[in-house]
Short mmCIF file of C-alpha atoms and ligand atoms in Angstrom, two decimals:
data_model
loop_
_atom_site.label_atom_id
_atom_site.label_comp_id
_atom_site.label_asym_id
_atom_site.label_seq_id
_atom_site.Cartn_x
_atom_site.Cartn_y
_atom_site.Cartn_z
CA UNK A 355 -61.06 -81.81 -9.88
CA UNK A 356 -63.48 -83.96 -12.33
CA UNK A 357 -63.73 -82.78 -15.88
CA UNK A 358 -67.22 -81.79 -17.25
CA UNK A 359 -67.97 -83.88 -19.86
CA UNK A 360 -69.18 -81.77 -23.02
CA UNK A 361 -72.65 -82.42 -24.29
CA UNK A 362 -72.14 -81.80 -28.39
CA UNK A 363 -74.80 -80.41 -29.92
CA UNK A 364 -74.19 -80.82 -33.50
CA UNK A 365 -74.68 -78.61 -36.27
CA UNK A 366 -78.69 -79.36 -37.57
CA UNK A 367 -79.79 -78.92 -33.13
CA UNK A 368 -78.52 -74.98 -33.32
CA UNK A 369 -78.70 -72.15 -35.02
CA UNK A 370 -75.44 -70.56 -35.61
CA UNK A 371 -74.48 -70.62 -38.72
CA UNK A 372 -71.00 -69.79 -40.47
CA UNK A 373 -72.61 -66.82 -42.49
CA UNK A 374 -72.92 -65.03 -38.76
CA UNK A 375 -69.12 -65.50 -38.26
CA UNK A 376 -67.04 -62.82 -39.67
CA UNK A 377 -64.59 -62.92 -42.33
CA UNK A 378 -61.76 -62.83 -40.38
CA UNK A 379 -62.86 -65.29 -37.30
CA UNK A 380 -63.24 -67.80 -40.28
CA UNK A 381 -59.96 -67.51 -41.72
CA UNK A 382 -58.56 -67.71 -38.14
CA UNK A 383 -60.62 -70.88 -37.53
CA UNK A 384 -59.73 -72.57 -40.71
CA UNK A 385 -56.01 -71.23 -40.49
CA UNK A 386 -55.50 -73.30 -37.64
CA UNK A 387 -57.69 -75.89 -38.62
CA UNK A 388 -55.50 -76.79 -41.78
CA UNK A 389 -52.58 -76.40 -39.73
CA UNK A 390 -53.73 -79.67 -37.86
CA UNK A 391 -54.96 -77.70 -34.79
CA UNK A 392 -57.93 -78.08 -33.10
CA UNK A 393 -59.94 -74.67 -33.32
CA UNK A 394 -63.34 -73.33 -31.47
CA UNK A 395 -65.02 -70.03 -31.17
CA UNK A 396 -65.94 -69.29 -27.49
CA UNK A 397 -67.55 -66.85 -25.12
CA UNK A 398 -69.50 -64.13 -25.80
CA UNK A 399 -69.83 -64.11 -29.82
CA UNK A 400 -72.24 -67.48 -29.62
CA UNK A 401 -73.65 -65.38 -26.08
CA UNK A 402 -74.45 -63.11 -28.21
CA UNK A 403 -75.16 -64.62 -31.55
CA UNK A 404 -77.98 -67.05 -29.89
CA UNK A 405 -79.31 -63.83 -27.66
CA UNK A 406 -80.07 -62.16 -30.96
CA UNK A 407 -77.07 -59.13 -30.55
CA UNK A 408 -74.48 -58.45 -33.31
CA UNK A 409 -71.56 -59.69 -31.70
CA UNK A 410 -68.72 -56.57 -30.74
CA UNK A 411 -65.47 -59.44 -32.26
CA UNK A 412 -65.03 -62.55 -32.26
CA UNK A 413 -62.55 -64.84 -30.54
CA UNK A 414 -61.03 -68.09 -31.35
CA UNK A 415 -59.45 -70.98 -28.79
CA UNK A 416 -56.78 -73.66 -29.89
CA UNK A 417 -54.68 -76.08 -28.72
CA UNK A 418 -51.96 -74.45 -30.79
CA UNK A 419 -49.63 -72.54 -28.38
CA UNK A 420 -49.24 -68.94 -28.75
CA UNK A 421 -45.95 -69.71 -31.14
CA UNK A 422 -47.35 -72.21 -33.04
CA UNK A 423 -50.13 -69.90 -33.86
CA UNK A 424 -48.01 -67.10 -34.30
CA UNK A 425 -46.20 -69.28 -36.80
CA UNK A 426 -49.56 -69.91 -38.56
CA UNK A 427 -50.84 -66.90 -39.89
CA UNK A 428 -48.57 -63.97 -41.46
CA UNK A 429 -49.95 -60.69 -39.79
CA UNK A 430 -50.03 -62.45 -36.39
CA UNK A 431 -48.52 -60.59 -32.49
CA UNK A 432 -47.97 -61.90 -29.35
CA UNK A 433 -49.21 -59.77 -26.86
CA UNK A 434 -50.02 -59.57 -23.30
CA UNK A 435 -49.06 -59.69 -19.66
CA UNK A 436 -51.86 -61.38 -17.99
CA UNK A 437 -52.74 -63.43 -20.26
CA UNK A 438 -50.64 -63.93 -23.36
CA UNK A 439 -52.38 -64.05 -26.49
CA UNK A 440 -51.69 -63.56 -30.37
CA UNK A 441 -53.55 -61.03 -32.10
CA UNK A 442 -54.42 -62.34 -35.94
CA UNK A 443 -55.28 -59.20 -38.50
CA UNK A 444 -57.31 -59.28 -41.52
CA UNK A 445 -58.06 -56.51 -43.00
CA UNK A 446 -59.19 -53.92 -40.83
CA UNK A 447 -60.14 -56.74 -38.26
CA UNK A 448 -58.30 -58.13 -35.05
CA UNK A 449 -59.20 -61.66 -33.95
CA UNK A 450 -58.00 -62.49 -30.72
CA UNK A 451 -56.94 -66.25 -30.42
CA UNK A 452 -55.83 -67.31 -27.04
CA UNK A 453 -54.29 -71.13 -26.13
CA UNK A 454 -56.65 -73.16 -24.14
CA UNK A 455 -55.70 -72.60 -20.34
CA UNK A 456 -56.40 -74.61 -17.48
CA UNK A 457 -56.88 -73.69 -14.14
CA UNK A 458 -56.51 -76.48 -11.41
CA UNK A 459 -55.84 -76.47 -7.66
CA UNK A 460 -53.42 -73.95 -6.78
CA UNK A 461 -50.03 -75.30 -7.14
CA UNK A 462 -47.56 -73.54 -4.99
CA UNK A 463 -43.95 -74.89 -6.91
CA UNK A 464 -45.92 -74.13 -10.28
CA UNK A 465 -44.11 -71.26 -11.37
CA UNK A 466 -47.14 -69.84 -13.59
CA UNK A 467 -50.33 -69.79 -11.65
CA UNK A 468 -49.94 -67.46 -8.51
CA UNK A 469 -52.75 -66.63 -5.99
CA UNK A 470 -52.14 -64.21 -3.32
CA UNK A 471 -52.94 -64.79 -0.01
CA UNK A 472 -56.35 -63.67 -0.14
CA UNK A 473 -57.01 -66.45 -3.01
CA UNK A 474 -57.00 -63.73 -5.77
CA UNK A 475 -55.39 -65.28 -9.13
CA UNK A 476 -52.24 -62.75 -10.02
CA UNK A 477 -51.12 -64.72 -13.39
CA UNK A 478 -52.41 -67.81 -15.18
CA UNK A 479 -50.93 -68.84 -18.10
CA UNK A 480 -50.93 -72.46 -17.96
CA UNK A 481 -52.21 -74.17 -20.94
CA UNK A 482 -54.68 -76.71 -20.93
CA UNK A 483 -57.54 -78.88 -22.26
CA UNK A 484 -60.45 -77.56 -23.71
CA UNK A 485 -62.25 -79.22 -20.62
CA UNK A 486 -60.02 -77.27 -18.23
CA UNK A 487 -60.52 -74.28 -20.36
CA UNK A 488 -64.60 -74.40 -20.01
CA UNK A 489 -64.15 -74.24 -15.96
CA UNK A 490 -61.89 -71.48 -15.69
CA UNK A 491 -64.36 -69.15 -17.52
CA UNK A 492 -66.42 -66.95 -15.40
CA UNK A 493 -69.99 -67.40 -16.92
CA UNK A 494 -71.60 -70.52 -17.88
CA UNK A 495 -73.19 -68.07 -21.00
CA UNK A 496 -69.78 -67.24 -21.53
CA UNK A 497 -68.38 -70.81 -21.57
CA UNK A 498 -70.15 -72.32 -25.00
CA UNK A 499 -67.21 -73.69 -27.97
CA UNK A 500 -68.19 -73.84 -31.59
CA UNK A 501 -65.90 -75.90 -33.27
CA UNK A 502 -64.80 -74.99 -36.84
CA UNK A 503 -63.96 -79.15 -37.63
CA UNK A 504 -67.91 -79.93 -37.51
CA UNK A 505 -69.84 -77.01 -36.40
CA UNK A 506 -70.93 -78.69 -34.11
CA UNK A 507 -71.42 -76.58 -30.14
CA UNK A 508 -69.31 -77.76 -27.34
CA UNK A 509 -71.28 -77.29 -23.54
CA UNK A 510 -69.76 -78.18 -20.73
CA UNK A 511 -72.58 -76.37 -18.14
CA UNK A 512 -75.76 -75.76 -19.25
CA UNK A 513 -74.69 -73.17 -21.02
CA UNK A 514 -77.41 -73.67 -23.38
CA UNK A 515 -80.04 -73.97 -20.93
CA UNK A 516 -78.94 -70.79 -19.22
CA UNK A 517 -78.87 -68.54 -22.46
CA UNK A 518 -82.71 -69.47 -23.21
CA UNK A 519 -83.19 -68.76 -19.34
CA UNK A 520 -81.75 -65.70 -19.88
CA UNK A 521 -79.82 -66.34 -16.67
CA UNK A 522 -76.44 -65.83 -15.49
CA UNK A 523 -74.83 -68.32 -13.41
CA UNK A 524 -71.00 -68.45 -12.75
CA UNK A 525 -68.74 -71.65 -13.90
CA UNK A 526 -68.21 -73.83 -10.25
CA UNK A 527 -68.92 -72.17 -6.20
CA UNK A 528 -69.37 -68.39 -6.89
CA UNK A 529 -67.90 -66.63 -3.82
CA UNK A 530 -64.71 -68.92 -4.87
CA UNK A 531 -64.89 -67.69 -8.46
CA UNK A 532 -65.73 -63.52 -6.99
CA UNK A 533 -62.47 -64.06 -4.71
CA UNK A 534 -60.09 -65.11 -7.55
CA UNK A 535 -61.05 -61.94 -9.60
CA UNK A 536 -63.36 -59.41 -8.00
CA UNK A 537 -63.53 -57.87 -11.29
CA UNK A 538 -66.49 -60.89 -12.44
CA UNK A 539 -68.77 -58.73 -9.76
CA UNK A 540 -68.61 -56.01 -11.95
CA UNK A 541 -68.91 -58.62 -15.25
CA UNK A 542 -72.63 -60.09 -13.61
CA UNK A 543 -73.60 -56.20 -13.53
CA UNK A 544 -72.80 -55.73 -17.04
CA UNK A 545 -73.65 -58.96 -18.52
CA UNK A 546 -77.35 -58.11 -16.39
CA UNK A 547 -77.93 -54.69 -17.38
CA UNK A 548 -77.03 -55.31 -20.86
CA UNK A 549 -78.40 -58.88 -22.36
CA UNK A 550 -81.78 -58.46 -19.43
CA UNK A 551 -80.66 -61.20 -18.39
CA UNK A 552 -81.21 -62.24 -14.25
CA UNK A 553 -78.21 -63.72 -12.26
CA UNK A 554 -79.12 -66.47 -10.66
CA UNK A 555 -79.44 -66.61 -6.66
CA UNK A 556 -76.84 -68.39 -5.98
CA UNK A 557 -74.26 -66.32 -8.04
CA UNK A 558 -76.20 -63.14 -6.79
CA UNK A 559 -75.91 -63.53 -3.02
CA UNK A 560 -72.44 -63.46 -2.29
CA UNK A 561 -72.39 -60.33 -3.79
CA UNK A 562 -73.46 -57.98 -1.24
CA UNK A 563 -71.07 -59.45 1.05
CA UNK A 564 -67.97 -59.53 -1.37
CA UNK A 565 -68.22 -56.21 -3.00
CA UNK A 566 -65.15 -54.67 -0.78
CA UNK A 567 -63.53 -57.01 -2.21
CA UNK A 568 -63.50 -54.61 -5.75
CA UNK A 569 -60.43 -52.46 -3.59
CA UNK A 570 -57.83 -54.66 -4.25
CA UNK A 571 -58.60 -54.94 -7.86
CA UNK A 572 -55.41 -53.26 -9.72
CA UNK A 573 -56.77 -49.61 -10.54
CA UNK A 574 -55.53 -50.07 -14.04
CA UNK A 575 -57.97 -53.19 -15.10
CA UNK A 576 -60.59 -51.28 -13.36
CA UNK A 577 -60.80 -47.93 -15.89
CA UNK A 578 -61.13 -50.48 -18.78
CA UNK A 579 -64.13 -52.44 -17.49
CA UNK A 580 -65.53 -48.95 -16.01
CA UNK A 581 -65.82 -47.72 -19.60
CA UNK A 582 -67.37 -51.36 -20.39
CA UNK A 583 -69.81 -50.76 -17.66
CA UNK A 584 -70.89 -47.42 -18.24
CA UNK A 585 -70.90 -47.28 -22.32
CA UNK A 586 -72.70 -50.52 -22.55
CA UNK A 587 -75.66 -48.95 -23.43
CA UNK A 588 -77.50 -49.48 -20.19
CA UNK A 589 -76.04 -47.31 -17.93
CA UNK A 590 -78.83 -47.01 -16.05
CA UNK A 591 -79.63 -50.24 -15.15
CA UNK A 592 -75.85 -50.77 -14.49
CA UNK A 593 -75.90 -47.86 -11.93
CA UNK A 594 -78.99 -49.66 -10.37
CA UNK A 595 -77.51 -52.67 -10.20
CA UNK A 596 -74.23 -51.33 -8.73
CA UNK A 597 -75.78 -49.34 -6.29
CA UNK A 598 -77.72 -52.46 -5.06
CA UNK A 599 -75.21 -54.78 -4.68
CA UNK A 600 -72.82 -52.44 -2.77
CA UNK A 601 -70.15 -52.24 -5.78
CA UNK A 602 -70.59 -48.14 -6.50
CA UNK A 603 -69.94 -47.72 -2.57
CA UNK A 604 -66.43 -49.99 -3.55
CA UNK A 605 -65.93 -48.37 -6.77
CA UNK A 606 -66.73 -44.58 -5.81
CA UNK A 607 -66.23 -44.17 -2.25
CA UNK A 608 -65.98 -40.14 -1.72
CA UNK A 609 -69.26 -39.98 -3.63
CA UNK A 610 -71.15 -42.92 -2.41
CA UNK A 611 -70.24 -41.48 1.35
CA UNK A 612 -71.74 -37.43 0.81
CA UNK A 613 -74.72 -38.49 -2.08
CA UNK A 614 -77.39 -36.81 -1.51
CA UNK A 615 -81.32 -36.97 -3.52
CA UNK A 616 -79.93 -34.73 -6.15
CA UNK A 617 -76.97 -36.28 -6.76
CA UNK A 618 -78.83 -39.21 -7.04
CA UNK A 619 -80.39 -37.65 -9.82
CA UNK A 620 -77.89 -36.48 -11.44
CA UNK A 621 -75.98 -39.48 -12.00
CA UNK A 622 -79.19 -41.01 -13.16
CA UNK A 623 -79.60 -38.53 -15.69
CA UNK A 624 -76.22 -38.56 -17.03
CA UNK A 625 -76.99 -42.41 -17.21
CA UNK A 626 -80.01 -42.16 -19.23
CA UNK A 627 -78.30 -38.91 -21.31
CA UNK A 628 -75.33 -41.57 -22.16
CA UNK A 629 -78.08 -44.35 -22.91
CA UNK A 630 -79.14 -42.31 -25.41
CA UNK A 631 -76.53 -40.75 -27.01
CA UNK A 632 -75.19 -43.91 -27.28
CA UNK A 633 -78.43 -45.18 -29.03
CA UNK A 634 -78.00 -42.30 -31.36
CA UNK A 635 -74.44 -43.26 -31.99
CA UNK A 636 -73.23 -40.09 -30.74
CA UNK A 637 -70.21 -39.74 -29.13
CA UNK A 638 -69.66 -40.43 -25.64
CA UNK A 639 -66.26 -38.95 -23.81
CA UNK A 640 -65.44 -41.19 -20.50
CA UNK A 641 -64.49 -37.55 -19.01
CA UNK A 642 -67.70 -36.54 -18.69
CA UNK A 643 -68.68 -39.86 -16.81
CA UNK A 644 -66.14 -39.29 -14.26
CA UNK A 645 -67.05 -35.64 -14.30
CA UNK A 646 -70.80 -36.78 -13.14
CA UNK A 647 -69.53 -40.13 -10.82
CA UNK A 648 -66.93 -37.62 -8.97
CA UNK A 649 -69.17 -34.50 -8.63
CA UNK A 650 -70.83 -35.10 -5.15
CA UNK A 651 -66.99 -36.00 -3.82
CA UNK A 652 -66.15 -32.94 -5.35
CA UNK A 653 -68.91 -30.55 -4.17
CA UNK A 654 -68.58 -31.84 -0.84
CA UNK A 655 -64.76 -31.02 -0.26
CA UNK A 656 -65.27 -28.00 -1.85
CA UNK A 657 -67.73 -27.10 0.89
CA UNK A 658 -65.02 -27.89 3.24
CA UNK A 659 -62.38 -25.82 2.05
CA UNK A 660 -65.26 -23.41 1.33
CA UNK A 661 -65.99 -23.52 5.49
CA UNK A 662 -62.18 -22.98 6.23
CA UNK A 663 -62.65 -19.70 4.42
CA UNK A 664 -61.30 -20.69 1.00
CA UNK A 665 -62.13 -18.28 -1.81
CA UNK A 666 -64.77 -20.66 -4.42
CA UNK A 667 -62.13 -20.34 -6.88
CA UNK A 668 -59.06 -21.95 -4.92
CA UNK A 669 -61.37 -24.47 -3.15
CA UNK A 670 -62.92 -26.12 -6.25
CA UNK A 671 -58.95 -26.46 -7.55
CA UNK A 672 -57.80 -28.09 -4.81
CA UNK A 673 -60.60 -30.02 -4.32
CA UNK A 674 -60.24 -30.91 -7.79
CA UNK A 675 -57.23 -32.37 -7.50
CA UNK A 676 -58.00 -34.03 -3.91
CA UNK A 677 -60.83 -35.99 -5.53
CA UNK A 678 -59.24 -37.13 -8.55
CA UNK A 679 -55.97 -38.45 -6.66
CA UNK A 680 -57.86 -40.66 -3.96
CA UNK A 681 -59.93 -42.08 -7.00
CA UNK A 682 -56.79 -42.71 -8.96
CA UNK A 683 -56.13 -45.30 -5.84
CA UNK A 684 -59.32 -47.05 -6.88
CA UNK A 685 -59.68 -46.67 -10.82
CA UNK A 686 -57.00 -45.19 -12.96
CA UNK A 687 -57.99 -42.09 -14.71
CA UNK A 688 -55.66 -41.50 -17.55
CA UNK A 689 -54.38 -37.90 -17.44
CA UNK A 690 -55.53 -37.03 -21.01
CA UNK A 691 -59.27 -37.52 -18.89
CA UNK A 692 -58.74 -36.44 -16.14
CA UNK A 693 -57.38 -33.28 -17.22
CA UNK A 694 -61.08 -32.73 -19.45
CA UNK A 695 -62.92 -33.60 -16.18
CA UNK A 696 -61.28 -30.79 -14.25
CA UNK A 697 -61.90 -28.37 -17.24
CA UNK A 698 -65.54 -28.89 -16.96
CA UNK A 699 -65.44 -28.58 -13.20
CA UNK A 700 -64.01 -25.39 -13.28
CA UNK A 701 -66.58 -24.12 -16.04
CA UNK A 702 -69.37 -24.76 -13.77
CA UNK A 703 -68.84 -21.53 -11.79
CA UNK A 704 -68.19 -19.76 -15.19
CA UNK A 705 -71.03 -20.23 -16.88
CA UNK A 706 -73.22 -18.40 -15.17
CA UNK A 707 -71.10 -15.62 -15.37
CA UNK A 708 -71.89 -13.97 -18.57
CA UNK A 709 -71.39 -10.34 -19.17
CA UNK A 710 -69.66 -8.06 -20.88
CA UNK A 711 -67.68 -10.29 -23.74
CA UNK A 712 -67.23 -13.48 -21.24
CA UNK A 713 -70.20 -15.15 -22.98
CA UNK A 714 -68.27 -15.04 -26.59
CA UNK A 715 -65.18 -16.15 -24.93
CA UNK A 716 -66.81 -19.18 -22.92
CA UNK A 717 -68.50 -20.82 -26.05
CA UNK A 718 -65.22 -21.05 -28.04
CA UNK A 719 -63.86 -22.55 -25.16
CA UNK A 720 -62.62 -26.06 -26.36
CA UNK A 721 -64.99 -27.71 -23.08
CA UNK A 722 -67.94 -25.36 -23.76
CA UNK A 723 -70.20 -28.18 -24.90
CA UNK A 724 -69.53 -30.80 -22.33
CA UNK A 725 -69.47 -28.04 -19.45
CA UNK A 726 -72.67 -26.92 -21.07
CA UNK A 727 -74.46 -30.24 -21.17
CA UNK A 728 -72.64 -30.94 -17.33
CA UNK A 729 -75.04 -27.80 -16.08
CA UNK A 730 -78.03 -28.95 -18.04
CA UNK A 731 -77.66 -31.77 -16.20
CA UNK A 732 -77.36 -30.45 -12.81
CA UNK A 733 -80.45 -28.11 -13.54
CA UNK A 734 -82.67 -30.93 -14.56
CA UNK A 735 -81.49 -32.85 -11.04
CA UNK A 736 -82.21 -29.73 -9.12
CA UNK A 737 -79.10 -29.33 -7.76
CA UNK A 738 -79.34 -25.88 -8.80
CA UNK A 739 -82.43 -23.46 -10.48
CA UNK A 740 -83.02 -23.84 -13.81
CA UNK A 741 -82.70 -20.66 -16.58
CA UNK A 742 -78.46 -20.38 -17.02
CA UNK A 743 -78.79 -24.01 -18.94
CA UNK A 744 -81.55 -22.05 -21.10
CA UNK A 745 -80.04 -18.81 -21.47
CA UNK A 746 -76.87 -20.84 -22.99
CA UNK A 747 -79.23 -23.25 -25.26
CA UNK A 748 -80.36 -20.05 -26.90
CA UNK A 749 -77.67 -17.87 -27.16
CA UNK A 750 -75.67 -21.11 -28.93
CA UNK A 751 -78.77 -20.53 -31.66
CA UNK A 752 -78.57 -16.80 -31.92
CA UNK A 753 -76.55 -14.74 -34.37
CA UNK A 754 -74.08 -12.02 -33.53
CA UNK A 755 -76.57 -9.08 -33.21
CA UNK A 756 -79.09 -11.44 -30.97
CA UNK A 757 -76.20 -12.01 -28.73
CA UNK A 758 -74.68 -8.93 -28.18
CA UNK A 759 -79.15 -7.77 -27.22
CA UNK A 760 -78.89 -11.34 -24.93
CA UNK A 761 -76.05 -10.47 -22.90
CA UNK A 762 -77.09 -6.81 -22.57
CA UNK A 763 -80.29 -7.66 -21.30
CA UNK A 764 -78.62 -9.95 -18.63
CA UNK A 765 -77.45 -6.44 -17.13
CA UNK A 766 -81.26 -5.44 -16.52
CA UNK A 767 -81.56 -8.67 -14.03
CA UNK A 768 -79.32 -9.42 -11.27
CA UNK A 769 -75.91 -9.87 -12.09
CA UNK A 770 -74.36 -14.10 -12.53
CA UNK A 771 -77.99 -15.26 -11.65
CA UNK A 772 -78.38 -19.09 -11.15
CA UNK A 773 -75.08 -20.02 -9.35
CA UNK A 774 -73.99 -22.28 -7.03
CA UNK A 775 -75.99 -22.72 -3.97
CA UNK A 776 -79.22 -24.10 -3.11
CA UNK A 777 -79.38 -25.93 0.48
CA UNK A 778 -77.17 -28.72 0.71
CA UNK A 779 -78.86 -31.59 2.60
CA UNK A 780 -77.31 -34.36 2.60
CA UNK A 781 -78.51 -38.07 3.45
CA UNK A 782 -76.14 -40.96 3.82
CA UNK A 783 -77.25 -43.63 1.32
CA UNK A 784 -78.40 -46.48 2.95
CA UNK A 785 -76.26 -49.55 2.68
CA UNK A 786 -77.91 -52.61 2.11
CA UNK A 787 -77.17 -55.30 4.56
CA UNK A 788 -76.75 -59.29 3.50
CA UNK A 789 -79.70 -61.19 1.92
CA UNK A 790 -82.64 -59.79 0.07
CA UNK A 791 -83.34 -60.33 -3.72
CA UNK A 792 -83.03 -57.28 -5.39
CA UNK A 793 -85.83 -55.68 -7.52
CA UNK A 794 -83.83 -53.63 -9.84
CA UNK A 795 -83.43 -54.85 -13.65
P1 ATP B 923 -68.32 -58.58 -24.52
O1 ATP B 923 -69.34 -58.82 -25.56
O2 ATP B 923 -68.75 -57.53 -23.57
O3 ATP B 923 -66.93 -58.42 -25.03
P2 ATP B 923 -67.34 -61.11 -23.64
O4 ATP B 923 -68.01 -62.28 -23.02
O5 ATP B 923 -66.71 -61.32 -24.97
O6 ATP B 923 -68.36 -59.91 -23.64
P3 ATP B 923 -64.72 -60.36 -22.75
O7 ATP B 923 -64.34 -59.44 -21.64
O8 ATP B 923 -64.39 -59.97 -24.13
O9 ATP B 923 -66.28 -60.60 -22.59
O10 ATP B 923 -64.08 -61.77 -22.41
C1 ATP B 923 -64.08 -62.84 -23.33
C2 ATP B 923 -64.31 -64.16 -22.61
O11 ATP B 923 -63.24 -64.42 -21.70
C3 ATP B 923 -65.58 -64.21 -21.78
O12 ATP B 923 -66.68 -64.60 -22.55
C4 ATP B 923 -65.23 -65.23 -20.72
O13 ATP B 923 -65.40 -66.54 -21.19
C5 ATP B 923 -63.74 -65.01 -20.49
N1 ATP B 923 -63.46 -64.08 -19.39
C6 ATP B 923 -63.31 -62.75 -19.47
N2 ATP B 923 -63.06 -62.20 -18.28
C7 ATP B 923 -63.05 -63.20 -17.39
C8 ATP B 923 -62.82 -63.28 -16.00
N3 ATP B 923 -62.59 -62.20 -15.27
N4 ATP B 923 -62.86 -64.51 -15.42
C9 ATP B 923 -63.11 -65.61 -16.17
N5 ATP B 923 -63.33 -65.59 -17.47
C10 ATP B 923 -63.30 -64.42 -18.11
MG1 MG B 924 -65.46 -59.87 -26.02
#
């Protein structure tokens, strides 16, 4: 494989300056840089620092090994399976510094680079040359160096080009690059929804075909760069985008099989809802994301059970736990989650249920609020008639006297109004065949 040669842009031809760098990163970078090693800062801080975004951290390349590095600097860890890296602390910060790795033809005596047979990479952790390093990275955006000895920017693929494009184009042949790690399908939908920026043709089009491919990703690295996904801000457009290339029918298969219009709905409304609690720095639990992505699988095994004459209560537990084991084989759900997406399941049915002292009991229940927001939800998507959602909303603002009058004059209307039910149509979402440039963004 030939090298890319880098084209250095030196310090007074860009704009990144070290007062953008944080504290930390610096002392990293200079660390090793008076320890006679060579030192860069890569990926998606300059991304991000010459899109105009704050970057999330900062990390640091070297030629030092992860030894020597640990060696260097006194509050400094190894760590890591996959990749082994050496986490650096300053303060309250955590710069990740990784040894340059390289990433050549597949070597089958070489010990520490292992593809399986279907060409996916299971381990690399053979260290390289910053050359080597560039090409193993997945986006040319992502693939930019800043080196700490002169400032100066290190591209090895039009990196620069491509961030004033706004345009996302993967490092060498892209179905190649998807078939080593699946998981960079999912990385093109988040780097798209959240810089705006487009992915180019070529690295779109293999995508429709490869998305199966996202089943043999190891359910454990999936949960991580689900909560990436959804909690970058632009859930919606992620959910667009995934739905579009194929990736939520690889990702979510009991729901992407029974959606119908109003589930549709409601998972774009819990998008936008998490958009903008997110925007209003509030806090966003990844239960209630699965809660929403798993509620059309759920519903629709429930109406099973529900058609083998299953009481409601029995059929929504063991559809419960039905749903959330087959997803486990696709995305691992930590129990302490999955446990809060059961609980606000099973309030669903309860809140419209309100009499007698039920309605004081339910709101001190520790999953009121996010079973409470769940319905609102589901009311606004039409999956069921509005006016429980309401009745809730108001009764949370009332004082002890105004509640007892609310639920006493629930007993002048019919009894639990506003339950389940409503027709259940369902459509099979259309899959989208090869080809085609997508109009989502
Ligand atoms: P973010 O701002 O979301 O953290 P990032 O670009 O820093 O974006 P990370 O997941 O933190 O993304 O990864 C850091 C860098 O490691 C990337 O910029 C990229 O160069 C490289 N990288 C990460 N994942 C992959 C992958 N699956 N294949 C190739 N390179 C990757
Ligand atoms: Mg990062």
């Amino acid at each position: 494989m030939r090298l890319p040669e880098p084209v250095i842009i030196p310090r007074d031809q860009h704009p990144i300056s070290r007062k953008q760098i944080s504290r930390a990163a610096l002392n990293v970078l200079y660390g090793l840089h008076d320890a006679g090693f060579e030192a860069f800062l890569v990926g998606g801080c300059l991304r991000d620092l010459l899109t105009g975004i704050q970057p999330k951290d900062f990390d640091v390349v070297t030629n030092a090994t992860p030894e020597e590095i640990e060696r260097t600097f006194r509050r400094a860890r190894i760590i890591g399976r996959r990749f082994r890296l050496v986490h650096v602390r300053f303060g309250p910060e955590v710069i990740e510094v990784a040894t340059f790795r390289a990433l050549g033809e597949a070597d089958e005596s070489d010990d520490d680079r292992r593809h399986s047979h279907d060409g996916q990479i299971l381990r690399d952790n053979v260290y390289g040359s910053i050359e080597e390093d560039a090409l193993r990275r997945d986006f040319t955006v992502n693939a930019l160096y800043y080196n700490i000895a002169d400032f100066a920017l290190y591209d090895f693929a039009g990196s620069m080009d491509d961030i004033k494009a706004r345009r996302l184009r993967l490092m060498g042949d892209p179905a190649t690059r998807y078939r080593e790690d699946p998981v960079r399908m999912i990385r093109a939908v988040r780097f798209a929804a959240k810089l705006d920026f487009d992915i180019d043709p070529a690295t779109e089009a293999p995508l429709y075909e490869l998305a199966p491919l996202m089943g043999q990703v190891p359910p454990a690295r999936l949960f991580d760069e689900m909560l990436k996904l959804f909690l970058s801000g632009q859930a919606q457009d992620t959910l667009k985008l995934l739905q579009e290339y194929g990736l939520f029918d690889a990702l979510f298969p009991a729901t992407a099989e029974v959606m119908t219009d109003s589930d549709q709905r409601l998972l774009e409304a819990a998008m936008r809802n998490t958009d903008r609690r997110l925007a209003q720095d509030k806090p966003v639990t990844p239960a209630f994301l699965f809660a929403v992505l798993l509620w059309p699988a759920l519903r629709a095994r429930q109406a099973m059970h529900l058609d083998n004459g299953m009481a409601p209560a029995v059929a929504l537990n063991k559809a419960a736990g039905q749903v959330i084991a087959e997803q486990v084989s696709q995305i691992a759900i930590p129990r302490r989650f999955s446990s809060v997406v059961r609980e606000i399941w099973d309030l669903q049915p309860r809140l419209p249920r309100r009499h007698g002292n039920r309605a004081g009991q339910l709101v001190t229940h520790p999953r009121f609020r996010a079973a409470y927001d769940f319905l609102l939800l589901r009311e606004e998507a039409g999956e069921i008639a509005p006016g429980v959602g309401q009745w809730w909303t108001d009764y949370q603002e009332a004082d002890e006297d105004a509640r007892e009058d609310m639920v006493r004059a629930l007993g002048k209307a019919a009894p639990s109004s506003g339950g389940e039910g409503s027709g259940r149509k369902r459509r099979r979402r259309r899959r989208r065949g090869g080809g085609g440039s997508g109009g989502a963004g």
